[in-house]
Coordinates of C-alpha atoms and ligand atoms in Angstrom, one line a residue:
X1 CA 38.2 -61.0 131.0
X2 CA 41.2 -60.7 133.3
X3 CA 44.6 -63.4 133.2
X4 CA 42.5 -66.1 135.1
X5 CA 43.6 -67.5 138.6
X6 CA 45.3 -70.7 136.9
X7 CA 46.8 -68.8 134.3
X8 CA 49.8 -71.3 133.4
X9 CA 52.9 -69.2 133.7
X10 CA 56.5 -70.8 133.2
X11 CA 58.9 -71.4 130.6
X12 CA 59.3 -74.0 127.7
X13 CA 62.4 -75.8 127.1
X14 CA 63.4 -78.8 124.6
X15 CA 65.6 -81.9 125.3
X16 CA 67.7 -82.1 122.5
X17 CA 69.0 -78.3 123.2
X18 CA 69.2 -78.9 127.0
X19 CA 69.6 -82.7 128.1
X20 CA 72.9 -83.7 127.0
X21 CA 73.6 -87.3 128.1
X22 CA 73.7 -88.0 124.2
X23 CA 75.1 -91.2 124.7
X24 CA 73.6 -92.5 128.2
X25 CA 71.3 -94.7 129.1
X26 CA 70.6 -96.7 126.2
X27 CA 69.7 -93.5 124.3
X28 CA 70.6 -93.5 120.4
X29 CA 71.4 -90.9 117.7
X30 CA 69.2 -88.2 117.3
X31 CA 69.1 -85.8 114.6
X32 CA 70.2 -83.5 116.3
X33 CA 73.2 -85.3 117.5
X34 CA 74.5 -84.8 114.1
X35 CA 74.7 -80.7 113.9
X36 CA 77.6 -78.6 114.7
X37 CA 77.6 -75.2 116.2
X38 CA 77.1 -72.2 112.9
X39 CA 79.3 -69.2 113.5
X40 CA 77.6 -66.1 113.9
X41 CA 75.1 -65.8 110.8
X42 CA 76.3 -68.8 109.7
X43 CA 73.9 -71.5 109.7
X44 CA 75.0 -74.8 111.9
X45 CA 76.5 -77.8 109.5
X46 CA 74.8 -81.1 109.2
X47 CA 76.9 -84.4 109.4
X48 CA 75.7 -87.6 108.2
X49 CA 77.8 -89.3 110.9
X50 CA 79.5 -88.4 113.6
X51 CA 82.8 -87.4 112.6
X52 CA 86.2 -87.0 115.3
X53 CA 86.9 -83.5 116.6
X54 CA 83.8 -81.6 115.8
X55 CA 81.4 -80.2 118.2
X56 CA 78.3 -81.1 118.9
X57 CA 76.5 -79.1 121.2
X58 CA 73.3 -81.7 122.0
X59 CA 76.2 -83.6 123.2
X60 CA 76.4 -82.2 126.2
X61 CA 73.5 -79.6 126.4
X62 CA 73.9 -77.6 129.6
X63 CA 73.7 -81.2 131.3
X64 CA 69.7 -80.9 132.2
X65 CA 69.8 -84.7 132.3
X66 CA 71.9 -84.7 135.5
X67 CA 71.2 -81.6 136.9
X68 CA 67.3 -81.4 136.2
X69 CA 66.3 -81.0 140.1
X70 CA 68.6 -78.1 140.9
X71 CA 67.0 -76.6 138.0
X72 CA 63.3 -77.5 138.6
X73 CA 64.2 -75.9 142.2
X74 CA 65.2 -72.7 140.9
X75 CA 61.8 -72.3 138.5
X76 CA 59.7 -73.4 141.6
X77 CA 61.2 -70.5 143.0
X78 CA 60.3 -67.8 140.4
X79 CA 56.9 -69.3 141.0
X80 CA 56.2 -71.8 138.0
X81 CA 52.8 -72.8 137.2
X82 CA 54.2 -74.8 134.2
X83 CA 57.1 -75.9 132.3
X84 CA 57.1 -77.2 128.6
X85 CA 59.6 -79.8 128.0
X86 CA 60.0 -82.3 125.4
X87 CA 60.5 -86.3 125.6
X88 CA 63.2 -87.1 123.2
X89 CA 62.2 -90.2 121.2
X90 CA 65.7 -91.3 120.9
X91 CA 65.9 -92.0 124.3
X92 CA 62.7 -94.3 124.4
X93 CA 63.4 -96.2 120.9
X94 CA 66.8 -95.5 120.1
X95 CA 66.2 -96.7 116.6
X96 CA 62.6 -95.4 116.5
X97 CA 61.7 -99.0 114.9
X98 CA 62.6 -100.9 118.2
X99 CA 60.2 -103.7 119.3
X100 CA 60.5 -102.5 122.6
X101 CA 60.9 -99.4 124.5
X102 CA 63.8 -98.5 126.6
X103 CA 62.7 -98.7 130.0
X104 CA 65.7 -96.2 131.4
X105 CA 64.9 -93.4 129.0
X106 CA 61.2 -93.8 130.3
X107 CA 62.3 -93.9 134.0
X108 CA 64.5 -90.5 133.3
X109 CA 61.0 -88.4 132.1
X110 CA 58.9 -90.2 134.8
X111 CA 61.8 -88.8 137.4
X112 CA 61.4 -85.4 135.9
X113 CA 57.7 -84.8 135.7
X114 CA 57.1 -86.0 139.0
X115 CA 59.8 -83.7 140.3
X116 CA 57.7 -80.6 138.3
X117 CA 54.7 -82.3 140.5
X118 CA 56.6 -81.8 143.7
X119 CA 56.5 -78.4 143.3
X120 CA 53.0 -78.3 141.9
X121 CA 55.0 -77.5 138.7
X122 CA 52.2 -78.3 135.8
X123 CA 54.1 -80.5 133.0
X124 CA 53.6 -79.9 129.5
X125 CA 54.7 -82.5 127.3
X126 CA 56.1 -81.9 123.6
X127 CA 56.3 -85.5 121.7
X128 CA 58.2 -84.2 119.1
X129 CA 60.6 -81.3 119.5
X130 CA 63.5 -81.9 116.3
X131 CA 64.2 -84.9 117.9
X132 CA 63.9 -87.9 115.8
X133 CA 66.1 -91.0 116.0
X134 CA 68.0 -91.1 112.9
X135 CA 67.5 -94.3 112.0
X136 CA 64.2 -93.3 110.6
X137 CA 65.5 -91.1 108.3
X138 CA 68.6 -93.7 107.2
X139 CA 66.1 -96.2 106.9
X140 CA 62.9 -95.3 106.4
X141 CA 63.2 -91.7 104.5
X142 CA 61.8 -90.1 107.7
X143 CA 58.0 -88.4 107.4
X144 CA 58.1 -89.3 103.4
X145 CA 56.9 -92.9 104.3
X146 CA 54.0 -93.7 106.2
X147 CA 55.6 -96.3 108.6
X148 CA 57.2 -93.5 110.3
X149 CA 53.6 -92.8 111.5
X150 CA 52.9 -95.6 112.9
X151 CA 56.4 -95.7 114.5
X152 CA 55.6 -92.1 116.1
X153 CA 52.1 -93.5 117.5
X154 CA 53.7 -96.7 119.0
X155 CA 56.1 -94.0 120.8
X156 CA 53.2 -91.8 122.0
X157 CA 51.3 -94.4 123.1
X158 CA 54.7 -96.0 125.5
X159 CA 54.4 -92.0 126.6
X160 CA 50.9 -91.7 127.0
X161 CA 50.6 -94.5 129.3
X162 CA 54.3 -94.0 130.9
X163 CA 52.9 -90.7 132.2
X164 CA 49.0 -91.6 133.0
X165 CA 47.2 -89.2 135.3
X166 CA 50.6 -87.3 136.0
X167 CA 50.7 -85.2 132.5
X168 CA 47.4 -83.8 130.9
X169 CA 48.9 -81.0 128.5
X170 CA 50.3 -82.9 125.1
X171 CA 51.8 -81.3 122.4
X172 CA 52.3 -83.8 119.3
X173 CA 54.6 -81.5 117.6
X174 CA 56.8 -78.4 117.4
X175 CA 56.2 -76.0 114.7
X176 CA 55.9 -78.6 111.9
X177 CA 54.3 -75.7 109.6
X178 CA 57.9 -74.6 108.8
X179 CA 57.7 -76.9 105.8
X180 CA 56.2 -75.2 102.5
X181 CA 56.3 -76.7 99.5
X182 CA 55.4 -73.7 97.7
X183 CA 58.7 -71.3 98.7
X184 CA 62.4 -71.8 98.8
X185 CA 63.9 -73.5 102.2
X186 CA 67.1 -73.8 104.1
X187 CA 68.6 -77.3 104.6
X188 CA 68.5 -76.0 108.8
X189 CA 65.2 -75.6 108.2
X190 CA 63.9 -79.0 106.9
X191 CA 66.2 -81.1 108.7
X192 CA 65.2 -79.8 112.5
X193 CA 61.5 -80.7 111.2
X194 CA 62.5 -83.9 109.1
X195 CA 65.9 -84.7 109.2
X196 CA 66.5 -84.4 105.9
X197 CA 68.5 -81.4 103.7
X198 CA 66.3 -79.2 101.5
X199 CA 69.4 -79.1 98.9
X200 CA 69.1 -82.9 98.7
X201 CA 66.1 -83.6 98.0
X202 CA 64.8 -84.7 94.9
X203 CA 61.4 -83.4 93.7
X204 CA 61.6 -80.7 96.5
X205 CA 58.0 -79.8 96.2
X206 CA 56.2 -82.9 96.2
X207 CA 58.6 -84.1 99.0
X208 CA 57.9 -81.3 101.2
X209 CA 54.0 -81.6 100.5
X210 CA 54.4 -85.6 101.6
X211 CA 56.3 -84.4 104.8
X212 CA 53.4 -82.0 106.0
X213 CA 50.4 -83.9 105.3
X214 CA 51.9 -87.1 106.8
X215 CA 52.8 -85.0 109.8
X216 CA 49.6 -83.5 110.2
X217 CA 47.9 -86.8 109.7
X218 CA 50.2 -88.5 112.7
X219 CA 49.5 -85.5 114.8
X220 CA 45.6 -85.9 114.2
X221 CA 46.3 -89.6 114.9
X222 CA 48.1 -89.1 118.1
X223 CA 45.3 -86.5 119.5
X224 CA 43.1 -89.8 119.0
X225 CA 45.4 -92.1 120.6
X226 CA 46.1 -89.7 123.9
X227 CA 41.9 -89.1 124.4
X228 CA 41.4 -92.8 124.2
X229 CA 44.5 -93.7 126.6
X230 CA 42.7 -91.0 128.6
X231 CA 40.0 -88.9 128.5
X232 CA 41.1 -85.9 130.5
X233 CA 44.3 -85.3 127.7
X234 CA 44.1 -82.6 126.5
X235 CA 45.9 -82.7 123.2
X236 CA 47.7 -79.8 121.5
X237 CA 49.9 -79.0 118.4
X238 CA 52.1 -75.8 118.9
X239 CA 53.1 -73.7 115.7
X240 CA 55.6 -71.4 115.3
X241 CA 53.9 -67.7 113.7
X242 CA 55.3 -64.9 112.0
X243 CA 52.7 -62.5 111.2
X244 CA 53.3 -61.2 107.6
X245 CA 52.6 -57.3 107.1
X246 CA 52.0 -55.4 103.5
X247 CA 54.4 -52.8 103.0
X248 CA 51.5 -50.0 102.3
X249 CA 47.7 -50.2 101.3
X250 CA 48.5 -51.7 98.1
X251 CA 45.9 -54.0 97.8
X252 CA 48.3 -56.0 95.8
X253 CA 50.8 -55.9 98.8
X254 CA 47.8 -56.4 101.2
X255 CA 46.9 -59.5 99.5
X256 CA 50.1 -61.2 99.4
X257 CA 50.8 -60.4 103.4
X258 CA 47.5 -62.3 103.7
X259 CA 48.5 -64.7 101.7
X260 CA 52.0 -65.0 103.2
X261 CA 51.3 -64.8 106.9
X262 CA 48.4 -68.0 106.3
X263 CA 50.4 -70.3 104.4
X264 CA 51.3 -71.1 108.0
X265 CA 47.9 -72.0 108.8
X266 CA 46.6 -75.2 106.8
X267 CA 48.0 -77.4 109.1
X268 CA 45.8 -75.9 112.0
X269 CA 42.8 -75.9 110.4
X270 CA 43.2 -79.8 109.1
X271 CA 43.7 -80.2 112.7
X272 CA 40.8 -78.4 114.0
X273 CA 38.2 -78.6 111.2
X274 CA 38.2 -82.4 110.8
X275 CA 39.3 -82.2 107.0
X276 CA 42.3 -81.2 105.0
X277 CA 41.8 -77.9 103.8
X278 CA 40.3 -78.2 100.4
X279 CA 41.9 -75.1 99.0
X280 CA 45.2 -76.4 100.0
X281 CA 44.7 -80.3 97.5
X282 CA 43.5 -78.1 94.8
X283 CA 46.9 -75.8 95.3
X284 CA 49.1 -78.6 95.3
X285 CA 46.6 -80.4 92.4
X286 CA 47.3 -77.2 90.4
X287 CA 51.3 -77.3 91.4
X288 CA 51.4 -80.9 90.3
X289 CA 52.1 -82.5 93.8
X290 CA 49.3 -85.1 94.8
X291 CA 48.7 -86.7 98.2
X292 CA 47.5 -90.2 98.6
X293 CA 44.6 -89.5 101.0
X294 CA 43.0 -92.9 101.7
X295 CA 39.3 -93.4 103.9
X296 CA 41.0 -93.9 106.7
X297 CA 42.9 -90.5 106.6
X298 CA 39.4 -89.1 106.2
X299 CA 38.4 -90.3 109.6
X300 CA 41.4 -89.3 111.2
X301 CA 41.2 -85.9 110.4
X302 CA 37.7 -86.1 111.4
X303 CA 38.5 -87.2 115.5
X304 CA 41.5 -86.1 115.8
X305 CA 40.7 -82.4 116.5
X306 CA 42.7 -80.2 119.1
X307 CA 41.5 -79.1 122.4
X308 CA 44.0 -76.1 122.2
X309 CA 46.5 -74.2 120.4
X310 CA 50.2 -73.6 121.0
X311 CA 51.8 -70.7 119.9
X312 CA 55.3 -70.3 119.7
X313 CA 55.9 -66.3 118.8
X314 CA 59.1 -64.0 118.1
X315 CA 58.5 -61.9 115.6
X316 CA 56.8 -60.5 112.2
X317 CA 57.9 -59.7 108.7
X318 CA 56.8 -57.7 105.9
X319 CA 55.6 -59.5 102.7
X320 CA 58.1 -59.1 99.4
X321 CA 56.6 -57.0 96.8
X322 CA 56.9 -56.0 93.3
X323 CA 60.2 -53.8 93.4
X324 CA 61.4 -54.2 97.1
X325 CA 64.8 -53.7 97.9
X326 CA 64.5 -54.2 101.9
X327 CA 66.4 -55.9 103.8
X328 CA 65.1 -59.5 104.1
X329 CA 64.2 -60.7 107.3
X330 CA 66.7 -62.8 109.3
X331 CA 63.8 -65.7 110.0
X332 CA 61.6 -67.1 107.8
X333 CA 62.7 -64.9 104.5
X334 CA 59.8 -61.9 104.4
X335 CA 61.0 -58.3 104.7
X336 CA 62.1 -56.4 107.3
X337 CA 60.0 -53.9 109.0
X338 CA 61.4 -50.2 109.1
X339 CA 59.4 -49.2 112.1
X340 CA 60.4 -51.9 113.9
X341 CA 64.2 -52.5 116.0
X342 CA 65.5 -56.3 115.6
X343 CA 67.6 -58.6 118.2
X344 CA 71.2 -59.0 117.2
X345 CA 70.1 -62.0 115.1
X346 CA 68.0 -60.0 113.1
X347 CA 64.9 -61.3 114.6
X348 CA 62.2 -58.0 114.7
X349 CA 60.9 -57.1 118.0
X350 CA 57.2 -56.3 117.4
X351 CA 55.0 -56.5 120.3
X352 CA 51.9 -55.8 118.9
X353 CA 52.5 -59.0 117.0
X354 CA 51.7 -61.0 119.2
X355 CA 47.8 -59.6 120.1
X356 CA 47.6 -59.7 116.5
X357 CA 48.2 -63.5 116.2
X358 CA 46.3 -64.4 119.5
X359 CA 43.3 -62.6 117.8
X360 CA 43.8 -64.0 114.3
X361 CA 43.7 -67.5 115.8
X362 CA 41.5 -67.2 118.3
X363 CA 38.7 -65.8 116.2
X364 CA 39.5 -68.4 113.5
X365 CA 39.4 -71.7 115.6
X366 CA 37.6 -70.1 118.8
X367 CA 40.1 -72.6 120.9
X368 CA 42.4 -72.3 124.1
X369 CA 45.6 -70.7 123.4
X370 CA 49.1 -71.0 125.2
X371 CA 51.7 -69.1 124.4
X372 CA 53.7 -71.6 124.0
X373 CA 57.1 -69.8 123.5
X374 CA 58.4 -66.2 123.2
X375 CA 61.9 -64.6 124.0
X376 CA 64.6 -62.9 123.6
X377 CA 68.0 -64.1 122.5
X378 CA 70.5 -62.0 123.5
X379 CA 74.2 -61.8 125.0
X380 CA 74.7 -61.5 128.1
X381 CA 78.0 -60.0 129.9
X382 CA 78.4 -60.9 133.6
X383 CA 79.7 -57.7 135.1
X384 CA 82.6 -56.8 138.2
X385 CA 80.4 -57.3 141.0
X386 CA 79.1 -60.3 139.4
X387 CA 75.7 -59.6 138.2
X388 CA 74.0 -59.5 134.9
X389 CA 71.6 -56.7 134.5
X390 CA 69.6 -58.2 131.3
X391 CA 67.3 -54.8 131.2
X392 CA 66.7 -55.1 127.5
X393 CA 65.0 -59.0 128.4
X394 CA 63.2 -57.5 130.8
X395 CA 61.9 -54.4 128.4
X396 CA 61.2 -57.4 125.8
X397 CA 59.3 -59.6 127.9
X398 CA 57.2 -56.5 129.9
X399 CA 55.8 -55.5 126.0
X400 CA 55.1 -58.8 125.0
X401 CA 53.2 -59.8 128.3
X402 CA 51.4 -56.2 128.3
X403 CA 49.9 -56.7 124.1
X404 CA 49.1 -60.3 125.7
X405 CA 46.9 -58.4 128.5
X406 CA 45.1 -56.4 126.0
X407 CA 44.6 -59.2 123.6
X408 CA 43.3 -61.1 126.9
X409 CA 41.3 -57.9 128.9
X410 CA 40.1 -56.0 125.7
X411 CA 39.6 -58.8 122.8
X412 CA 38.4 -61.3 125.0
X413 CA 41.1 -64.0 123.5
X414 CA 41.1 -66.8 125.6
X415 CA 44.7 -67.4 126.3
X416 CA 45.3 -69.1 129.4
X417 CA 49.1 -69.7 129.9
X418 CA 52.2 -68.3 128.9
X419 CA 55.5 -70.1 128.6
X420 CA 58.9 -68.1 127.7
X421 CA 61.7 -69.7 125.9
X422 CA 63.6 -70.9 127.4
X423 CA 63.7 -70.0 131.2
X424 CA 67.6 -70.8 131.3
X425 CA 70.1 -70.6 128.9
X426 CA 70.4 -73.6 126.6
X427 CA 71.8 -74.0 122.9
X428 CA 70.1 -72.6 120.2
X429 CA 68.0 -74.2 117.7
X430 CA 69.4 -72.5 114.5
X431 CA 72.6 -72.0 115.5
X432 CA 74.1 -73.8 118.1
X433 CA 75.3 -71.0 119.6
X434 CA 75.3 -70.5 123.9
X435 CA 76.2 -67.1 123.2
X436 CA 72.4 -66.8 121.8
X437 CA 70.1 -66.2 125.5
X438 CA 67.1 -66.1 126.5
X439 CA 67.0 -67.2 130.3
X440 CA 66.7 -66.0 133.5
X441 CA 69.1 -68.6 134.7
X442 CA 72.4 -67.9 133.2
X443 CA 74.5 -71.1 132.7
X444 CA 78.3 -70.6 132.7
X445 CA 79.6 -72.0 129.0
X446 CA 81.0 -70.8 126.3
X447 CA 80.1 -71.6 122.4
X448 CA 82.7 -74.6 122.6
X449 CA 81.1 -76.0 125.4
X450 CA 83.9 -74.6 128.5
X451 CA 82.6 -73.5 131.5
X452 CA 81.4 -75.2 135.0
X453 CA 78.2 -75.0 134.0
X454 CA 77.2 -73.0 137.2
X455 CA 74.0 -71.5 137.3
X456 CA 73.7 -68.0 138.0
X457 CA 70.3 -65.7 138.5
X458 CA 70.0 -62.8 136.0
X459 CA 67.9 -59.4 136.9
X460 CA 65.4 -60.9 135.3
X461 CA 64.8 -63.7 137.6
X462 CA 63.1 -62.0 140.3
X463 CA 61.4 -59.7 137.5
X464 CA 59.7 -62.2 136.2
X465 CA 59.0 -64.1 139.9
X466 CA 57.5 -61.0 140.4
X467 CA 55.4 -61.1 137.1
X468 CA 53.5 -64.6 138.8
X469 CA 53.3 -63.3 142.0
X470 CA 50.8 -60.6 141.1
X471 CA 49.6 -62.9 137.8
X472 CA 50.7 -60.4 135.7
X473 CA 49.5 -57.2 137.6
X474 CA 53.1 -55.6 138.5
X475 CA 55.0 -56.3 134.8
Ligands
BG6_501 C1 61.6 -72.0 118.3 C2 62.0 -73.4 118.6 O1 61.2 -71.9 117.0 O2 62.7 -71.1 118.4 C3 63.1 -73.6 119.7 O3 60.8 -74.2 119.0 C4 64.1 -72.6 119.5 O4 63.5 -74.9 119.7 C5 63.5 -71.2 119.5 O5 65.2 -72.7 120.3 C6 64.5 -70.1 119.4 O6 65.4 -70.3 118.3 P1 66.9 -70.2 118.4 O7 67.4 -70.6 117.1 O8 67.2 -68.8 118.8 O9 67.3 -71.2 119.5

């Protein structure tokens, strides 16, 4: 197999971390409205309110909202197939329990995706990127109660039918498997997914079980929902993978890496094997943490199966063992890997990662996959003549796409698009940082939000134009 002729390349991007326009509209308050910018290493601080004189970068974004053409423009011209973006809910129910939508924040994504269609751009469509109107959780407890469910479905369905016959590509979530009730969390960690802080809660593990089936079963519920709205959706979930490694042939060591790297992976298969995992009630039965799993979640599971998989990917780990002293691993806790160099963030660049995990998955579920996000943040320094030379993006990306190749010509993975995060600088997830980059499109602003804003193309813009023009022959 070769990288087929509609082979979906872009970039992936996510409103709350781009947008800005916090206030315009008739939008309301996010949940990430309410999080400051972290200091390097530091993780960002959550508010409960908005509080005078603190900065909050999804405030003004890197103003996407108003300047979303100029920026479409400038990924037509690296040659786009595709660009992943993400519909902020708090712009179409600013409460999330509103009776009815608002018909500005649905005009806004109708405006954008049919400016992706001018330029035969092919829209991809995250319904639920971190961004959940904070009323939900205030009121409602967030994904802990049910109602939020039906709350999400009533705001897919005002999308699925706002953006008939112009979107086909869904995605009902963005790497909800980050929740495990089974290891320790960070409060940055649980609130992007759910809005709520891991030190806060009360019966952690039972919460945190609650949160991830009743996600899982709203994501199975949506993927219904979209095929009946309209039969050519095709209806993804994207999770975010670290591939877990065992220190040394161990089989101990070997067995926990298993162990580690699919903990990740009971979501995917409730959502492609029509069941919740058995293995997984019987875990939690043995933990003492029960789910209240009624008939009707039974048949959910059952139709609301997946026509592809999104992968989000940026690096491994090595699994803790009995004695380690390693270093742990910036990301998701694991170890870090002493063959492998990581990004200044402490993220591990590891390549061959990523054929590994399009195999794993592949040969598990046999599905579609996109790579539905992989980069590099970095910093960037704009230098006398006015250029930045982002080599070390370049080298980054060029490996990545190249272990993608193999996985694709040699394992015979069928992986039919792949999306970078994020085409042009934006604020960071985790720590609210500018300073953290991964575009091609440099964006003039600083941590605190000064700057004009100008966009600016780095070396790696007409790299990676050059990447689609050949699909993926010169890298
Ligand atoms: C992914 C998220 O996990 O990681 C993105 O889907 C995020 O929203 C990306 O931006 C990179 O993380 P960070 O913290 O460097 O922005």
């Amino acid at each position: 197999m070769n990288f087929s002729d509609s082979f979906l390349w872009g970039g992936s991007i996510a409103a709350h971390q781009c947008e800005g326009a916090y206030d315009e509209d008739g939008k309301g308050l996010g949940i990430m409205d309410l999080v400051s910018v972290g200091d390097y290493g530091k993780p960002r601080k959550i508010y409960s309110q908005l509080e005078e004189g603190v900065l909050y970068p999804s405030h003004y974004g890197i103003d996407f909202y108003h300047r979303y053409k100029q920026d479409i423009k400038m990924f037509s011209e690296m040659g786009f197939k595709a660009l992943r973006i993400s519909i902020d809910w708090s712009r179409i129910y600013p409460n999330g329990d509103d009776e009815k939508p608002n018909l500005l924040g649905i005009k806004f994504y109708q405006n954008l995706i049919n400016e992706l269609l001018k330029y035969q751009i092919e829209p991809i469509v995250t319904l639920y990127h971190f961004e959940m109107p904070i009323n939900l959780v205030k009121k409602y407890g967030s994904w802990t109660n049910r109602k939020v469910i039906d709350y999400y479905l009533k705001f897919c369905k005002t999308m699925f039918e706002a953006l008939k016959g112009k979107v086909k590509y869904w995605v009902t979530f963005n790497e909800m498997n980050h929740i495990d009730p089974q290891t320790e969390a960070t409060d940055i960690f649980t609130y992007i997914i759910a809005g709520l802080k891991y030190s806060e809660l009360t019966d952690k593990k039972q919460t945190l079980a609650t949160i991830g089936y009743n996600m899982t079963l709203a994501s199975c519920m949506a993927v219904k929902l979209g095929h009946e709205i309209d039969a050519n959706n095709q209806m993804d979930c994207v999770f975010g993978i670290e591939p877990v490694y065992p220190i040394n042939c161990d089989p101990e060591n070997v067995l926990k890496a298993f162990m580690q790297t699919d903990r990740d992976f009971y979501q995917i298969d409730a959502m492609c094997n029509g069941e919740f995992p058995k293995y997984k009630i019987e875990e939690y039965r043995s933990a003492g943490i029960s789910l209240n799993i009624t008939d009707k979640d039974l048949e959910a599971f059952k139709v609301g199966r997946l026509d592809y998989l999104g992968m989000n990917y940026y690096a491994s780990s090595v699994a803790k063992y009995e004695g380690a002293d390693g270093k742990e691993s910036a990301l998701f806790g694991g170890l870090q890997n002493p063959y492998l160099k990581t990004s200044k963030w402490g993220w591990t660049i590891d390549p061959i990662g990523i054929r590994y995990l399009l195999n794993y998955t592949y040969r598990r579920y046999g599905l579609p996959i996109m790579i539905t996000e992989n980069g590099l943040g970095a910093v960037d320094k704009i230098n006398e003549n006015g250029e930045i030379k982002d080599d070390y993006r370049i080298e980054y990306l060029q490996q990545h796409i190249r272990e993608i190749k193999k996985a694709v010509e040699i394992d015979n993975v069928n992986c039919f698009g792949y999306l970078t995060w994020a085409p042009i600088d934006l604020v960071s997830a985790t720590t609210g940082q500018m300073s953290k980059r991964y575009g091609f499109i440099y964006v003039d602003m600083d941590d605190q939000g000064n700057g004009s804003k100008k966009r600016l193309k780095k070396k790696s813009f007409n790299w990676y134009k050059s990447v689609i023009a050949s699909n993926g022959e010169k890298i």
